Tab-separated table of C-alpha atoms and ligand atoms in Angstrom:
chain	number	residue	atom	x	y	z
O	959	MET	CA	44.228	-45.548	10.201
O	960	ARG	CA	47.751	-44.184	10.104
O	961	THR	CA	50.236	-43.986	7.252
O	962	GLN	CA	53.212	-41.834	6.441
O	963	VAL	CA	52.102	-40.585	3.008
O	964	GLY	CA	48.505	-40.543	1.757
O	965	ILE	CA	48.462	-40.622	-2.032
O	966	VAL	CA	45.413	-39.565	-4.059
O	967	GLY	CA	45.358	-41.184	-7.514
O	968	ALA	CA	46.728	-44.441	-8.950
O	969	GLY	CA	48.005	-43.040	-12.243
O	970	PRO	CA	51.692	-43.196	-13.101
O	971	ALA	CA	52.576	-40.397	-10.631
O	972	GLY	CA	50.788	-41.862	-7.576
O	973	LEU	CA	51.841	-45.454	-8.190
O	974	LEU	CA	55.486	-44.635	-8.896
O	975	LEU	CA	55.652	-42.351	-5.865
O	976	SER	CA	54.308	-45.127	-3.660
O	977	HIS	CA	56.981	-47.499	-5.044
O	978	LEU	CA	59.864	-44.994	-4.658
O	979	LEU	CA	58.754	-44.300	-1.083
O	980	ALA	CA	58.596	-48.033	-0.321
O	981	LEU	CA	62.209	-48.370	-1.544
O	982	ARG	CA	63.071	-45.804	1.130
O	983	GLY	CA	61.131	-47.731	3.795
O	984	ILE	CA	58.237	-45.229	3.822
O	985	ASP	CA	54.692	-46.562	3.881
O	986	SER	CA	51.792	-45.080	1.957
O	987	VAL	CA	48.129	-45.605	1.144
O	988	VAL	CA	47.034	-44.984	-2.460
O	989	VAL	CA	43.332	-44.271	-3.116
O	990	GLU	CA	41.840	-44.353	-6.606
O	991	ILE	CA	38.289	-43.706	-7.806
O	992	ARG	CA	38.533	-46.074	-10.785
O	993	SER	CA	38.828	-49.863	-10.861
O	994	ARG	CA	42.166	-51.606	-11.359
O	995	ALA	CA	40.997	-52.863	-14.781
O	996	TYR	CA	40.051	-49.339	-15.859
O	997	CYS	CA	43.420	-47.872	-14.788
O	998	GLU	CA	45.264	-50.650	-16.626
O	999	ALA	CA	43.314	-50.166	-19.877
O	1000	ARG	CA	43.174	-46.341	-20.081
O	1001	GLN	CA	44.788	-45.377	-23.410
O	1002	ARG	CA	47.122	-42.439	-23.023
O	1003	ALA	CA	50.845	-41.829	-23.517
O	1004	GLY	CA	53.430	-44.213	-24.960
O	1005	ILE	CA	56.883	-42.617	-25.207
O	1006	LEU	CA	59.425	-42.789	-22.384
O	1007	GLU	CA	62.378	-40.434	-22.343
O	1008	HIS	CA	65.894	-41.745	-21.858
O	1009	GLY	CA	65.975	-40.636	-18.203
O	1010	SER	CA	62.500	-42.080	-17.443
O	1011	VAL	CA	63.625	-45.506	-18.669
O	1012	ARG	CA	66.767	-45.304	-16.555
O	1013	LEU	CA	64.772	-44.308	-13.475
O	1014	LEU	CA	62.329	-47.199	-13.927
O	1015	ARG	CA	65.284	-49.558	-14.403
O	1016	ASP	CA	67.118	-48.231	-11.314
O	1017	ALA	CA	63.888	-48.602	-9.318
O	1018	GLY	CA	63.618	-52.295	-10.298
O	1019	LEU	CA	60.588	-51.762	-12.531
O	1020	ALA	CA	62.002	-52.453	-15.985
O	1021	GLY	CA	61.752	-56.258	-16.321
O	1022	ARG	CA	59.006	-56.165	-18.961
O	1023	LEU	CA	60.010	-52.716	-20.217
O	1024	ASP	CA	63.483	-54.043	-21.118
O	1025	ARG	CA	61.989	-57.091	-22.855
O	1026	GLN	CA	59.073	-55.462	-24.673
O	1027	GLY	CA	59.907	-51.746	-24.961
O	1028	LEU	CA	60.952	-50.606	-28.435
O	1029	GLU	CA	63.975	-48.329	-28.441
O	1030	HIS	CA	63.670	-45.555	-31.039
O	1031	GLY	CA	66.678	-43.555	-32.212
O	1032	GLY	CA	64.702	-40.725	-33.827
O	1033	ILE	CA	61.491	-39.505	-35.448
O	1034	TYR	CA	60.398	-38.517	-38.954
O	1035	LEU	CA	59.175	-35.019	-39.798
O	1036	GLN	CA	56.989	-34.948	-42.913
O	1037	PHE	CA	56.028	-31.787	-44.805
O	1038	ASP	CA	55.698	-30.678	-48.411
O	1039	GLY	CA	55.413	-34.317	-49.504
O	1040	GLU	CA	58.866	-35.197	-48.099
O	1041	ARG	CA	59.844	-37.246	-45.053
O	1042	HIS	CA	62.987	-36.309	-43.093
O	1043	HIS	CA	64.651	-38.311	-40.310
O	1044	VAL	CA	65.792	-36.595	-37.094
O	1045	ASP	CA	68.471	-38.913	-35.727
O	1046	PHE	CA	68.429	-38.578	-31.919
O	1047	ARG	CA	71.163	-41.153	-31.429
O	1048	ALA	CA	73.616	-39.367	-33.735
O	1049	LEU	CA	72.681	-35.898	-32.459
O	1050	THR	CA	72.547	-36.513	-28.702
O	1051	GLY	CA	73.643	-40.107	-28.038
O	1052	ARG	CA	70.201	-40.634	-26.475
O	1053	THR	CA	67.037	-42.498	-27.478
O	1054	VAL	CA	63.401	-42.818	-26.393
O	1055	THR	CA	61.461	-46.024	-25.735
O	1056	VAL	CA	57.981	-46.910	-26.951
O	1057	TYR	CA	56.211	-48.563	-24.012
O	1058	ALA	CA	52.541	-47.793	-23.441
O	1059	GLN	CA	51.364	-45.999	-20.297
O	1060	THR	CA	48.942	-48.908	-19.807
O	1061	GLU	CA	51.976	-51.206	-19.429
O	1062	VAL	CA	53.788	-48.820	-17.063
O	1063	VAL	CA	50.648	-48.748	-14.900
O	1064	LYS	CA	50.224	-52.559	-15.005
O	1065	ASP	CA	53.880	-53.046	-13.961
O	1066	LEU	CA	53.539	-50.555	-11.094
O	1067	ILE	CA	50.287	-52.017	-9.761
O	1068	ALA	CA	51.685	-55.571	-9.929
O	1069	GLU	CA	54.872	-54.504	-8.132
O	1070	ARG	CA	53.021	-52.657	-5.362
O	1071	ILE	CA	50.599	-55.512	-4.781
O	1072	THR	CA	53.380	-58.148	-4.769
O	1073	ARG	CA	55.277	-56.124	-2.156
O	1074	GLY	CA	52.205	-55.708	0.051
O	1075	GLY	CA	51.523	-52.107	-0.970
O	1076	HIS	CA	48.157	-50.650	0.036
O	1077	ILE	CA	46.073	-49.503	-2.970
O	1078	GLU	CA	42.339	-48.932	-2.603
O	1079	PHE	CA	40.531	-48.959	-5.959
O	1080	GLU	CA	36.954	-47.767	-6.582
O	1081	VAL	CA	36.861	-45.362	-3.654
O	1082	THR	CA	34.349	-42.512	-3.487
O	1083	ASP	CA	34.134	-39.140	-1.733
O	1084	THR	CA	37.893	-38.617	-1.396
O	1085	GLU	CA	38.753	-35.661	0.857
O	1086	VAL	CA	42.038	-34.178	2.037
O	1087	ASP	CA	42.026	-31.997	5.118
O	1088	ARG	CA	44.155	-30.276	7.790
O	1089	LEU	CA	46.805	-29.688	5.122
O	1090	ASP	CA	48.493	-26.848	7.014
O	1091	THR	CA	49.111	-29.020	10.088
O	1092	ASP	CA	51.758	-31.723	10.776
O	1093	GLN	CA	49.056	-34.376	10.554
O	1094	PRO	CA	47.006	-33.931	7.391
O	1095	VAL	CA	44.208	-36.428	6.841
O	1096	LEU	CA	42.906	-38.384	3.878
O	1097	ARG	CA	39.280	-39.529	3.948
O	1098	TYR	CA	37.574	-41.890	1.542
O	1099	THR	CA	34.814	-44.447	1.295
O	1100	ASP	CA	36.082	-47.839	0.177
O	1101	ALA	CA	34.483	-50.108	-2.427
O	1102	SER	CA	32.402	-51.869	0.273
O	1103	GLY	CA	30.948	-48.546	1.499
O	1104	THR	CA	33.058	-48.165	4.667
O	1105	ARG	CA	34.289	-44.638	5.420
O	1106	HIS	CA	37.978	-44.277	6.421
O	1107	GLU	CA	40.067	-41.479	7.875
O	1108	VAL	CA	43.834	-41.868	7.449
O	1109	VAL	CA	46.143	-39.664	9.509
O	1110	CYS	CA	49.286	-38.935	7.496
O	1111	ASP	CA	52.582	-37.063	7.730
O	1112	ALA	CA	52.110	-35.755	4.180
O	1113	ILE	CA	49.611	-35.973	1.325
O	1114	ALA	CA	50.506	-36.353	-2.357
O	1115	GLY	CA	47.910	-35.045	-4.820
O	1116	CYS	CA	48.558	-37.276	-7.849
O	1117	ASP	CA	44.934	-37.124	-8.940
O	1118	GLY	CA	45.257	-35.674	-12.429
O	1119	PHE	CA	43.870	-32.489	-13.933
O	1120	HIS	CA	40.302	-32.953	-12.647
O	1121	GLY	CA	41.317	-34.100	-9.160
O	1122	ILE	CA	40.301	-32.741	-5.774
O	1123	CYS	CA	43.731	-31.778	-4.420
O	1124	ARG	CA	44.740	-28.732	-6.469
O	1125	PRO	CA	41.474	-26.885	-5.604
O	1126	ARG	CA	42.432	-27.221	-1.911
O	1127	ILE	CA	45.231	-24.683	-2.404
O	1128	PRO	CA	43.675	-21.335	-1.408
O	1129	ALA	CA	42.802	-19.324	-4.527
O	1130	GLU	CA	44.840	-16.331	-3.360
O	1131	LEU	CA	48.007	-18.498	-3.293
O	1132	LEU	CA	47.456	-20.417	-6.528
O	1133	LYS	CA	48.824	-19.027	-9.796
O	1134	VAL	CA	47.574	-20.650	-12.988
O	1135	THR	CA	49.214	-19.992	-16.361
O	1136	GLU	CA	47.141	-21.461	-19.148
O	1137	ARG	CA	46.654	-21.599	-22.925
O	1138	GLY	CA	44.028	-23.401	-25.009
O	1139	TYR	CA	44.574	-24.452	-28.627
O	1140	PRO	CA	42.038	-24.248	-31.479
O	1141	TYR	CA	42.400	-27.954	-32.261
O	1142	ALA	CA	42.161	-31.409	-30.706
O	1143	TRP	CA	43.506	-34.905	-31.487
O	1144	LEU	CA	41.333	-37.719	-32.711
O	1145	GLY	CA	43.311	-40.816	-31.652
O	1146	ILE	CA	42.831	-44.438	-32.676
O	1147	LEU	CA	44.378	-47.637	-31.445
O	1148	ALA	CA	44.507	-50.114	-34.335
O	1149	ASP	CA	45.165	-53.831	-34.416
O	1150	VAL	CA	47.678	-53.582	-37.243
O	1151	PRO	CA	51.497	-53.628	-37.295
O	1152	PRO	CA	52.941	-50.094	-37.558
O	1153	SER	CA	53.699	-48.943	-41.093
O	1154	THR	CA	56.850	-47.225	-39.834
O	1155	ASP	CA	59.927	-48.070	-37.774
O	1156	GLU	CA	59.804	-44.690	-35.932
O	1157	LEU	CA	57.097	-42.076	-35.264
O	1158	ILE	CA	56.022	-39.866	-38.196
O	1159	TYR	CA	54.954	-36.287	-37.430
O	1160	SER	CA	53.198	-34.996	-40.542
O	1161	HIS	CA	52.390	-31.375	-41.355
O	1162	HIS	CA	49.640	-31.335	-44.001
O	1163	LYS	CA	47.295	-28.724	-45.435
O	1164	ASN	CA	44.313	-30.651	-43.982
O	1165	GLY	CA	45.941	-30.619	-40.537
O	1166	PHE	CA	48.546	-32.486	-38.486
O	1167	ALA	CA	48.761	-36.301	-38.288
O	1168	LEU	CA	50.940	-38.558	-36.128
O	1169	HIS	CA	51.779	-42.189	-36.733
O	1170	SER	CA	52.786	-43.664	-33.385
O	1171	LEU	CA	52.708	-47.235	-32.100
O	1172	ARG	CA	52.296	-49.259	-28.966
O	1173	SER	CA	53.946	-52.572	-29.930
O	1174	PRO	CA	55.117	-54.483	-33.034
O	1175	THR	CA	51.478	-55.413	-33.681
O	1176	VAL	CA	49.490	-52.391	-32.457
O	1177	SER	CA	49.501	-48.919	-34.051
O	1178	ARG	CA	48.413	-45.625	-32.502
O	1179	LEU	CA	47.460	-42.872	-34.946
O	1180	TYR	CA	46.207	-39.334	-34.506
O	1181	LEU	CA	44.504	-36.699	-36.655
O	1182	GLN	CA	44.166	-33.000	-35.886
O	1183	VAL	CA	40.446	-32.135	-35.678
O	1184	ASP	CA	38.430	-29.160	-34.427
O	1185	PRO	CA	38.055	-29.048	-30.619
O	1186	ASP	CA	34.251	-29.310	-30.862
O	1187	GLU	CA	34.376	-32.227	-33.325
O	1188	SER	CA	32.201	-35.232	-32.444
O	1189	ILE	CA	33.657	-38.720	-32.666
O	1190	ASP	CA	30.299	-39.826	-34.139
O	1191	ASN	CA	31.204	-37.961	-37.349
O	1192	TRP	CA	34.233	-40.172	-37.859
O	1193	SER	CA	33.580	-43.669	-39.175
O	1194	ASP	CA	36.618	-45.968	-39.196
O	1195	GLN	CA	36.713	-45.674	-42.987
O	1196	ARG	CA	36.728	-41.864	-42.857
O	1197	ILE	CA	39.587	-41.938	-40.321
O	1198	TRP	CA	41.723	-44.279	-42.437
O	1199	ASP	CA	41.028	-42.260	-45.605
O	1200	GLU	CA	42.126	-39.036	-43.912
O	1201	LEU	CA	45.210	-40.702	-42.417
O	1202	GLN	CA	46.154	-42.008	-45.889
O	1203	ARG	CA	45.836	-38.477	-47.253
O	1204	ARG	CA	47.943	-36.825	-44.553
O	1205	PHE	CA	50.745	-39.427	-44.663
O	1206	GLU	CA	50.831	-39.825	-48.463
O	1207	LEU	CA	54.315	-39.587	-50.024
O	1208	PRO	CA	53.939	-38.833	-53.724
O	1209	GLY	CA	56.163	-41.041	-55.887
O	1210	SER	CA	57.026	-43.406	-53.003
O	1211	VAL	CA	56.136	-47.089	-52.498
O	1212	TRP	CA	55.435	-46.393	-48.784
O	1213	ARG	CA	51.853	-47.159	-47.775
O	1214	LEU	CA	49.816	-47.014	-44.599
O	1215	GLU	CA	48.549	-50.435	-43.497
O	1216	VAL	CA	44.957	-50.408	-42.205
O	1217	GLY	CA	43.338	-52.700	-39.656
O	1218	PRO	CA	40.556	-53.012	-37.068
O	1219	VAL	CA	40.111	-49.958	-34.808
O	1220	LEU	CA	40.237	-51.055	-31.146
O	1221	ASP	CA	39.615	-47.671	-29.527
O	1222	LYS	CA	38.933	-44.115	-30.693
O	1223	SER	CA	38.521	-40.820	-28.853
O	1224	ILE	CA	39.021	-37.071	-29.143
O	1225	THR	CA	41.327	-35.271	-26.684
O	1226	PRO	CA	41.390	-31.481	-26.301
O	1227	MET	CA	44.739	-29.729	-25.977
O	1228	ARG	CA	45.926	-27.260	-23.429
O	1229	SER	CA	49.034	-25.947	-21.734
O	1230	PHE	CA	48.439	-25.445	-18.006
O	1231	VAL	CA	50.856	-24.795	-15.156
O	1232	ALA	CA	49.740	-24.292	-11.527
O	1233	THR	CA	52.079	-23.078	-8.805
O	1234	PRO	CA	52.944	-23.613	-6.030
O	1235	MET	CA	52.977	-27.407	-6.217
O	1236	ARG	CA	52.900	-27.499	-2.431
O	1237	TYR	CA	50.506	-26.240	0.181
O	1238	GLY	CA	51.513	-27.016	3.787
O	1239	ARG	CA	51.967	-30.778	3.861
O	1240	MET	CA	50.185	-31.444	0.551
O	1241	PHE	CA	52.321	-31.830	-2.595
O	1242	LEU	CA	50.971	-31.990	-6.160
O	1243	ALA	CA	52.607	-34.157	-8.839
O	1244	GLY	CA	51.939	-34.879	-12.524
O	1245	ASP	CA	48.786	-33.731	-14.309
O	1246	ALA	CA	47.362	-32.401	-11.035
O	1247	ALA	CA	49.826	-29.506	-11.418
O	1248	HIS	CA	50.510	-29.236	-15.146
O	1249	ILE	CA	49.239	-30.309	-18.562
O	1250	VAL	CA	51.018	-30.107	-21.904
O	1251	PRO	CA	49.681	-30.814	-25.395
O	1252	PRO	CA	50.799	-34.359	-26.314
O	1253	THR	CA	52.833	-33.334	-29.404
O	1254	GLY	CA	56.099	-33.352	-27.446
O	1255	ALA	CA	55.336	-36.678	-25.650
O	1256	LYS	CA	56.008	-35.066	-22.274
O	1257	GLY	CA	52.975	-35.621	-19.974
O	1258	LEU	CA	53.913	-39.053	-18.644
O	1259	ASN	CA	57.601	-38.128	-18.429
O	1260	LEU	CA	56.826	-35.019	-16.376
O	1261	ALA	CA	54.743	-37.103	-13.960
O	1262	ILE	CA	57.697	-39.485	-13.530
O	1263	ALA	CA	60.146	-36.594	-13.071
O	1264	ASP	CA	57.965	-34.880	-10.422
O	1265	VAL	CA	57.815	-37.943	-8.208
O	1266	ALA	CA	61.552	-38.562	-8.632
O	1267	VAL	CA	61.960	-35.153	-6.949
O	1268	LEU	CA	59.119	-35.659	-4.469
O	1269	ALA	CA	60.196	-39.026	-3.028
O	1270	PRO	CA	63.500	-37.750	-1.542
O	1271	ALA	CA	61.803	-34.478	-0.513
O	1272	LEU	CA	59.220	-36.430	1.511
O	1273	ASP	CA	61.913	-38.713	2.935
O	1274	TRP	CA	63.781	-35.649	4.235
O	1275	LEU	CA	60.569	-34.034	5.478
O	1276	LEU	CA	59.726	-37.112	7.544
O	1277	ARG	CA	63.179	-36.825	9.122
O	1278	GLY	CA	62.585	-33.173	9.993
O	1279	LYS	CA	64.668	-31.695	7.170
O	1280	LEU	CA	62.631	-29.219	5.130
O	1281	GLU	CA	65.087	-28.040	2.461
O	1282	LEU	CA	63.980	-30.355	-0.365
O	1283	ALA	CA	60.273	-29.880	0.398
O	1284	ASP	CA	60.757	-26.114	0.402
O	1285	ALA	CA	62.560	-26.320	-2.948
O	1286	TYR	CA	60.040	-28.773	-4.504
O	1287	THR	CA	58.064	-26.323	-6.670
O	1288	ALA	CA	61.149	-24.499	-7.963
O	1289	THR	CA	62.993	-27.762	-8.668
O	1290	CYS	CA	60.085	-29.148	-10.707
O	1291	MET	CA	59.294	-25.887	-12.496
O	1292	ASP	CA	62.599	-25.783	-14.410
O	1293	ARG	CA	61.697	-29.010	-16.218
O	1294	VAL	CA	57.965	-28.248	-16.382
O	1295	TRP	CA	58.531	-24.957	-18.217
O	1296	ARG	CA	61.115	-26.475	-20.573
O	1297	ALA	CA	58.607	-29.229	-21.451
O	1298	THR	CA	55.786	-26.676	-21.707
O	1299	HIS	CA	57.775	-24.594	-24.165
O	1300	PHE	CA	58.900	-27.597	-26.220
O	1301	SER	CA	55.353	-29.012	-26.391
O	1302	TRP	CA	53.963	-25.600	-27.443
O	1303	TRP	CA	56.754	-25.225	-30.048
O	1304	MET	CA	56.179	-28.677	-31.585
O	1305	THR	CA	52.416	-28.095	-31.539
O	1306	THR	CA	52.458	-24.707	-33.228
O	1307	MET	CA	55.059	-25.826	-35.791
O	1308	LEU	CA	53.008	-28.849	-36.876
O	1309	HIS	CA	49.293	-27.950	-36.624
O	1310	ARG	CA	47.216	-25.852	-38.996
O	1311	THR	CA	45.415	-23.050	-37.188
O	1312	PRO	CA	41.866	-22.709	-38.541
O	1313	GLY	CA	41.555	-19.416	-40.433
O	1314	ALA	CA	45.317	-18.732	-40.381
O	1315	ASP	CA	46.779	-16.659	-43.208
O	1316	ASP	CA	49.445	-17.705	-45.719
O	1317	MET	CA	52.140	-16.163	-43.522
O	1318	GLU	CA	51.625	-18.773	-40.800
O	1319	ALA	CA	51.900	-21.683	-43.243
O	1320	ALA	CA	55.049	-20.196	-44.794
O	1321	LEU	CA	56.659	-19.661	-41.382
O	1322	GLN	CA	55.862	-23.252	-40.376
O	1323	GLN	CA	57.391	-24.569	-43.622
O	1324	SER	CA	60.502	-22.504	-43.037
O	1325	GLN	CA	60.837	-23.747	-39.459
O	1326	LEU	CA	60.343	-27.384	-40.514
O	1327	ARG	CA	62.919	-27.002	-43.286
O	1328	TYR	CA	65.365	-25.453	-40.817
O	1329	VAL	CA	64.898	-28.234	-38.232
O	1330	SER	CA	65.378	-30.922	-40.855
O	1331	SER	CA	68.415	-29.348	-42.549
O	1332	SER	CA	70.393	-27.662	-39.751
O	1333	ARG	CA	72.306	-29.882	-37.334
O	1334	ALA	CA	72.039	-27.212	-34.623
O	1335	ALA	CA	68.242	-26.941	-34.934
O	1336	ALA	CA	67.783	-30.718	-35.149
O	1337	THR	CA	69.978	-31.198	-32.072
O	1338	SER	CA	67.764	-28.832	-30.104
O	1339	LEU	CA	64.663	-30.840	-31.044
O	1340	ALA	CA	66.437	-34.136	-30.264
O	1341	GLU	CA	67.758	-32.894	-26.912
O	1342	ASN	CA	64.299	-31.769	-25.796
O	1343	TYR	CA	62.474	-34.826	-27.131
O	1344	THR	CA	64.782	-37.324	-25.424
O	1345	GLY	CA	64.551	-35.337	-22.176
O	1346	TYR	CA	66.069	-32.058	-21.062
O	1347	PRO	CA	67.324	-31.568	-18.446
O	1348	GLU	CA	68.215	-35.267	-18.337
O	1349	LEU	CA	66.484	-36.932	-15.398
O	1350	ARG	CA	69.012	-38.004	-12.772
O	1351	TYR	CA	67.382	-40.187	-10.151
O	1352	LYS	CA	69.215	-40.493	-6.862
O	1353	LYS	CA	68.121	-42.973	-4.211
O	1354	ASP	CA	69.507	-40.765	-1.462
D	1356	FAD	C1	43.038	-38.668	-22.964
D	1356	FAD	C2	44.505	-38.419	-22.725
D	1356	FAD	C3	45.452	-38.781	-23.695
D	1356	FAD	C4	46.808	-38.552	-23.479
D	1356	FAD	N1	47.710	-38.880	-24.450
D	1356	FAD	C5	49.032	-38.629	-24.235
D	1356	FAD	C6	49.997	-38.920	-25.207
D	1356	FAD	O1	49.667	-39.400	-26.283
D	1356	FAD	N2	51.299	-38.641	-24.931
D	1356	FAD	C7	51.701	-38.078	-23.725
D	1356	FAD	O2	52.888	-37.867	-23.487
D	1356	FAD	N3	50.790	-37.811	-22.789
D	1356	FAD	C8	49.494	-38.066	-23.016
D	1356	FAD	N4	48.599	-37.768	-22.064
D	1356	FAD	C9	49.111	-37.248	-20.807
D	1356	FAD	C10	49.590	-38.362	-19.877
D	1356	FAD	O3	48.852	-39.526	-20.058
D	1356	FAD	C11	49.484	-37.809	-18.480
D	1356	FAD	O4	50.390	-36.728	-18.394
D	1356	FAD	C12	49.751	-38.827	-17.365
D	1356	FAD	O5	48.700	-39.745	-17.285
D	1356	FAD	C13	49.938	-38.118	-16.034
D	1356	FAD	O6	49.933	-39.046	-14.990
D	1356	FAD	P1	49.309	-38.664	-13.584
D	1356	FAD	O7	49.538	-39.853	-12.720
D	1356	FAD	O8	49.811	-37.347	-13.168
D	1356	FAD	O9	47.765	-38.445	-13.850
D	1356	FAD	P2	46.637	-39.476	-14.299
D	1356	FAD	O10	47.198	-40.513	-15.183
D	1356	FAD	O11	45.504	-38.656	-14.790
D	1356	FAD	O12	46.217	-40.188	-12.943
D	1356	FAD	C14	45.422	-39.555	-11.968
D	1356	FAD	C15	44.609	-40.610	-11.253
D	1356	FAD	O13	43.893	-40.003	-10.194
D	1356	FAD	C16	42.604	-40.578	-10.137
D	1356	FAD	N5	41.715	-39.663	-9.427
D	1356	FAD	C17	41.169	-38.513	-9.887
D	1356	FAD	N6	40.409	-37.950	-8.933
D	1356	FAD	C18	40.488	-38.737	-7.848
D	1356	FAD	C19	39.906	-38.687	-6.560
D	1356	FAD	N7	39.079	-37.692	-6.195
D	1356	FAD	N8	40.180	-39.676	-5.662
D	1356	FAD	C20	41.015	-40.701	-6.024
D	1356	FAD	N9	41.584	-40.795	-7.250
D	1356	FAD	C21	41.327	-39.832	-8.146
D	1356	FAD	C22	42.257	-40.783	-11.604
D	1356	FAD	O14	41.214	-41.723	-11.788
D	1356	FAD	C23	43.579	-41.258	-12.169
D	1356	FAD	O15	43.732	-42.655	-12.122
D	1356	FAD	C24	47.240	-37.975	-22.267
D	1356	FAD	C25	46.295	-37.620	-21.297
D	1356	FAD	C26	44.945	-37.817	-21.530
D	1356	FAD	C27	43.951	-37.386	-20.467
């Protein structure tokens, strides 16, 4: 087989890249180890930055997003039994949109299939090879057991943190900068209307909690837990009780509505950046190259931003112009490091470190009070949260 770009992974990065390339008349083959149903149901992110929404709209992918996405003009920061609003719209003129990653993925798969895009689900034994030549190859076994070799002009490794592409960069060239955190998030998806109009980030002596949402009828809530915590220790009742405690507002009529838990899981947290994002004719995008803790709502947005840079770079490369491909890592890293810092900053401001002394708690309180009382500090949070630098997607 022959294609122009072989894409490993049908997450947001791989699917969007395949669509952006198709808009430029470039064909691709996307291979994915999971089934279509699994990819469309995998619970992950849910907040789109201002620039991500605009890119999806400009790329003709926002039909359902514009109808069903919920535009949010800010967030609440809760600490010391008080809830403070950070007004993104007033501070930056920008907003974010609540639209689940599951829906982004469904829209992308539907669009690619309608336009005759080639996606192979449930493949096994994916391999990428001859990456330092002009004709790298992608090999996989399809769902029926047939082995394929696809000769490409370039390969995109959009296969997430545990994928096979990043390890193909020789160890002596790969630089990894990494940090683990002494906590994880226990997340639930609940069949109950959100108890809030915008996300609540709560700093509490028992640990951080986040009230997020996926739609007007489905809530997404998180609790800080130890990284080695087992989900079996958390009955639905225990989860709701702890959420009630961490969101409680003494003296207020506000209450957390409870409902059936549809999904629950524990996700570890890490900051991870791998460079370069290119080796020969293989380019990494999204979680394959970098991971951030979810507190800043950046993972999905970074994946979108990477492929917005990669699509024109590949277009130029296929026409023999190497400048954008050569600049790919450096172009992405500006945004990646800004998002990595912001995610680390939000995380360390809001979580309780096990065994931390009184100094840490006092410094966190001071920082939270500053962000919620100073217009300058709040503007910095708002600017980063809604997307900085603002994503500018150019078709050419
Ligand atoms: C459990 C979890 C919860 C998260 N929650 C949030 C959140 O609340 N907020 C937030 O902003 N971000 C969150 N994130 C991060 C966000 O979802 C990711 O940043 C985003 O999915 C990145 O998209 P991607 O396309 O780069 O990678 P992925 O979505 O991981 O897609 C990679 C794809 O590659 C496929 N693949 C892997 N190996 C192979 C192979 N060998 N061959 C073929 N295909 C392969 C995978 O099956 C997958 O479909 C979460 C991530 C995880 C893992």
